[in-house]
Amino acid sequence: MKFDISLIPQEIVKTAYHEIENNRPLLLVGDTGVGKTSFIRFLAHSRGNKLTRINLNGATGIEELLGKYLFKEGETKWIDGSLVEAMRKGEWILFDEINASTPEVLFVLHSLLDDDRQIQLKEHTGEVIVPHKDFRFFASMNPRYVGTKELNKALLSRFPVVMNFEFPSLNNEMKIVQIHTDFKNEELLKRIIKMAHELRFAFRAGITRCICSTRELISFCNLLKSGLSEEDSFNFAVLNKCDEDERNTVLSIARMFIDVPAPKTPTNSLLAENQSLKKKVEAL
């Protein structure tokens, strides 16, 4: 498993294990690609527990989580959903993008995360499911992800601990990318990661909507290793994921660090943005 737990802040690691030991749910909050899912996978692997990950969206229905009746082998049978199955077997479950779920799904979670921690299957004889002692519940969310909404306070209050995940430092991100790619050119890798940090700064400042996660950097370096140029690798891994109207700005930032062409239609505002960003670059 390619994951170095030493690169996660130790207060997060210590708190996570403490909450798991005491059978309390965890909510992880952070931008895409900061390692939320990888962290939970590592925790499950370290404890020898099976982990089921569910990507929530507006189409995720109650039946998928709780179960439904199916006609099978000449008779109608009840088939447990993924959440109920994990509860019965004592497995771990991760609800990704919990703030993208429907009100119906959130209502089920209210019941599960209450003090009595149970779910009633009203469609299945009213059976009450009390989770196995080894069952653990995790959720993650990206508050800036398109299609998500603010998590309601009633559900948020049911998580005793909320962990904020940030992008790693430059040195730690270099180690993460090297773990996943075995990329040897440290000078180039440092420039690529500095570029990503600037793109994130521009994202937080509202200049772009392109965040450039660690996941994109891993793809970027793998493409470089395959023999592609810096320009092509950047285009495929990063630029082509950006909206058309922001690509000039993204190129303007990227070319301060890597070998990519200048924007086709530079503007005075772009140049001004470049100058303000350069001041921050010098501090890296």
PDB file of C-alpha atoms in Angstrom, residues 23-27 56 83 87 93 95 98 101 105-120 129 131 135-140 151-162:
ATOM      1  CA  ASN A  23     -16.179   3.597  18.291  1.00  0.00           C
ATOM      2  CA  ARG A  24     -16.976   7.172  17.289  1.00  0.00           C
ATOM      3  CA  PRO A  25     -17.621   8.416  13.726  1.00  0.00           C
ATOM      4  CA  LEU A  26     -15.125  10.671  11.968  1.00  0.00           C
ATOM      5  CA  LEU A  27     -15.696  13.445   9.427  1.00  0.00           C
ATOM      6  CA  LEU A  56     -22.496   9.949  -2.660  1.00  0.00           C
ATOM      7  CA  LEU A  83     -24.522   0.191   4.684  1.00  0.00           C
ATOM      8  CA  MET A  87     -23.231  -2.912   9.942  1.00  0.00           C
ATOM      9  CA  ILE A  93     -17.694   2.226   5.636  1.00  0.00           C
ATOM     10  CA  PHE A  95     -19.293   7.996   2.741  1.00  0.00           C
ATOM     11  CA  ILE A  98     -21.445  13.369   2.293  1.00  0.00           C
ATOM     12  CA  SER A 101     -26.225  13.367  -0.606  1.00  0.00           C
ATOM     13  CA  VAL A 105     -29.905   9.654   2.869  1.00  0.00           C
ATOM     14  CA  LEU A 106     -29.036  12.248   5.504  1.00  0.00           C
ATOM     15  CA  PHE A 107     -32.150  11.299   7.455  1.00  0.00           C
ATOM     16  CA  VAL A 108     -30.919   7.687   7.624  1.00  0.00           C
ATOM     17  CA  LEU A 109     -27.538   8.889   8.866  1.00  0.00           C
ATOM     18  CA  HIS A 110     -29.189  10.931  11.608  1.00  0.00           C
ATOM     19  CA  SER A 111     -30.588   7.692  12.995  1.00  0.00           C
ATOM     20  CA  LEU A 112     -27.314   5.796  12.633  1.00  0.00           C
ATOM     21  CA  LEU A 113     -25.254   8.515  14.323  1.00  0.00           C
ATOM     22  CA  ASP A 114     -27.651   9.090  17.229  1.00  0.00           C
ATOM     23  CA  ASP A 115     -26.697   7.793  20.663  1.00  0.00           C
ATOM     24  CA  ASP A 116     -28.584   4.520  20.195  1.00  0.00           C
ATOM     25  CA  ARG A 117     -26.835   3.942  16.819  1.00  0.00           C
ATOM     26  CA  GLN A 118     -29.372   1.878  14.958  1.00  0.00           C
ATOM     27  CA  ILE A 119     -31.381   1.819  11.740  1.00  0.00           C
ATOM     28  CA  GLN A 120     -34.891   0.494  11.263  1.00  0.00           C
ATOM     29  CA  ILE A 129     -30.227  -3.121  12.731  1.00  0.00           C
ATOM     30  CA  PRO A 131     -24.205  -2.465  14.231  1.00  0.00           C
ATOM     31  CA  PHE A 135     -18.426  -1.509  12.583  1.00  0.00           C
ATOM     32  CA  ARG A 136     -16.992   1.973  12.060  1.00  0.00           C
ATOM     33  CA  PHE A 137     -18.435   4.934  10.162  1.00  0.00           C
ATOM     34  CA  PHE A 138     -16.414   7.594   8.320  1.00  0.00           C
ATOM     35  CA  ALA A 139     -17.455  10.466   6.090  1.00  0.00           C
ATOM     36  CA  SER A 140     -15.579  12.972   3.971  1.00  0.00           C
ATOM     37  CA  LEU A 151     -23.822  20.087   5.708  1.00  0.00           C
ATOM     38  CA  ASN A 152     -26.784  20.690   7.980  1.00  0.00           C
ATOM     39  CA  LYS A 153     -25.889  21.518  11.567  1.00  0.00           C
ATOM     40  CA  ALA A 154     -27.948  18.683  13.034  1.00  0.00           C
ATOM     41  CA  LEU A 155     -25.882  16.066  11.193  1.00  0.00           C
ATOM     42  CA  LEU A 156     -22.586  17.904  11.680  1.00  0.00           C
ATOM     43  CA  SER A 157     -23.146  17.918  15.437  1.00  0.00           C
ATOM     44  CA  ARG A 158     -23.350  14.119  15.408  1.00  0.00           C
ATOM     45  CA  PHE A 159     -19.645  13.879  14.516  1.00  0.00           C
ATOM     46  CA  PRO A 160     -17.644  14.249  17.761  1.00  0.00           C
ATOM     47  CA  VAL A 161     -14.506  15.014  15.736  1.00  0.00           C
ATOM     48  CA  VAL A 162     -14.094  16.899  12.449  1.00  0.00           C
TER      49      VAL A 162
END
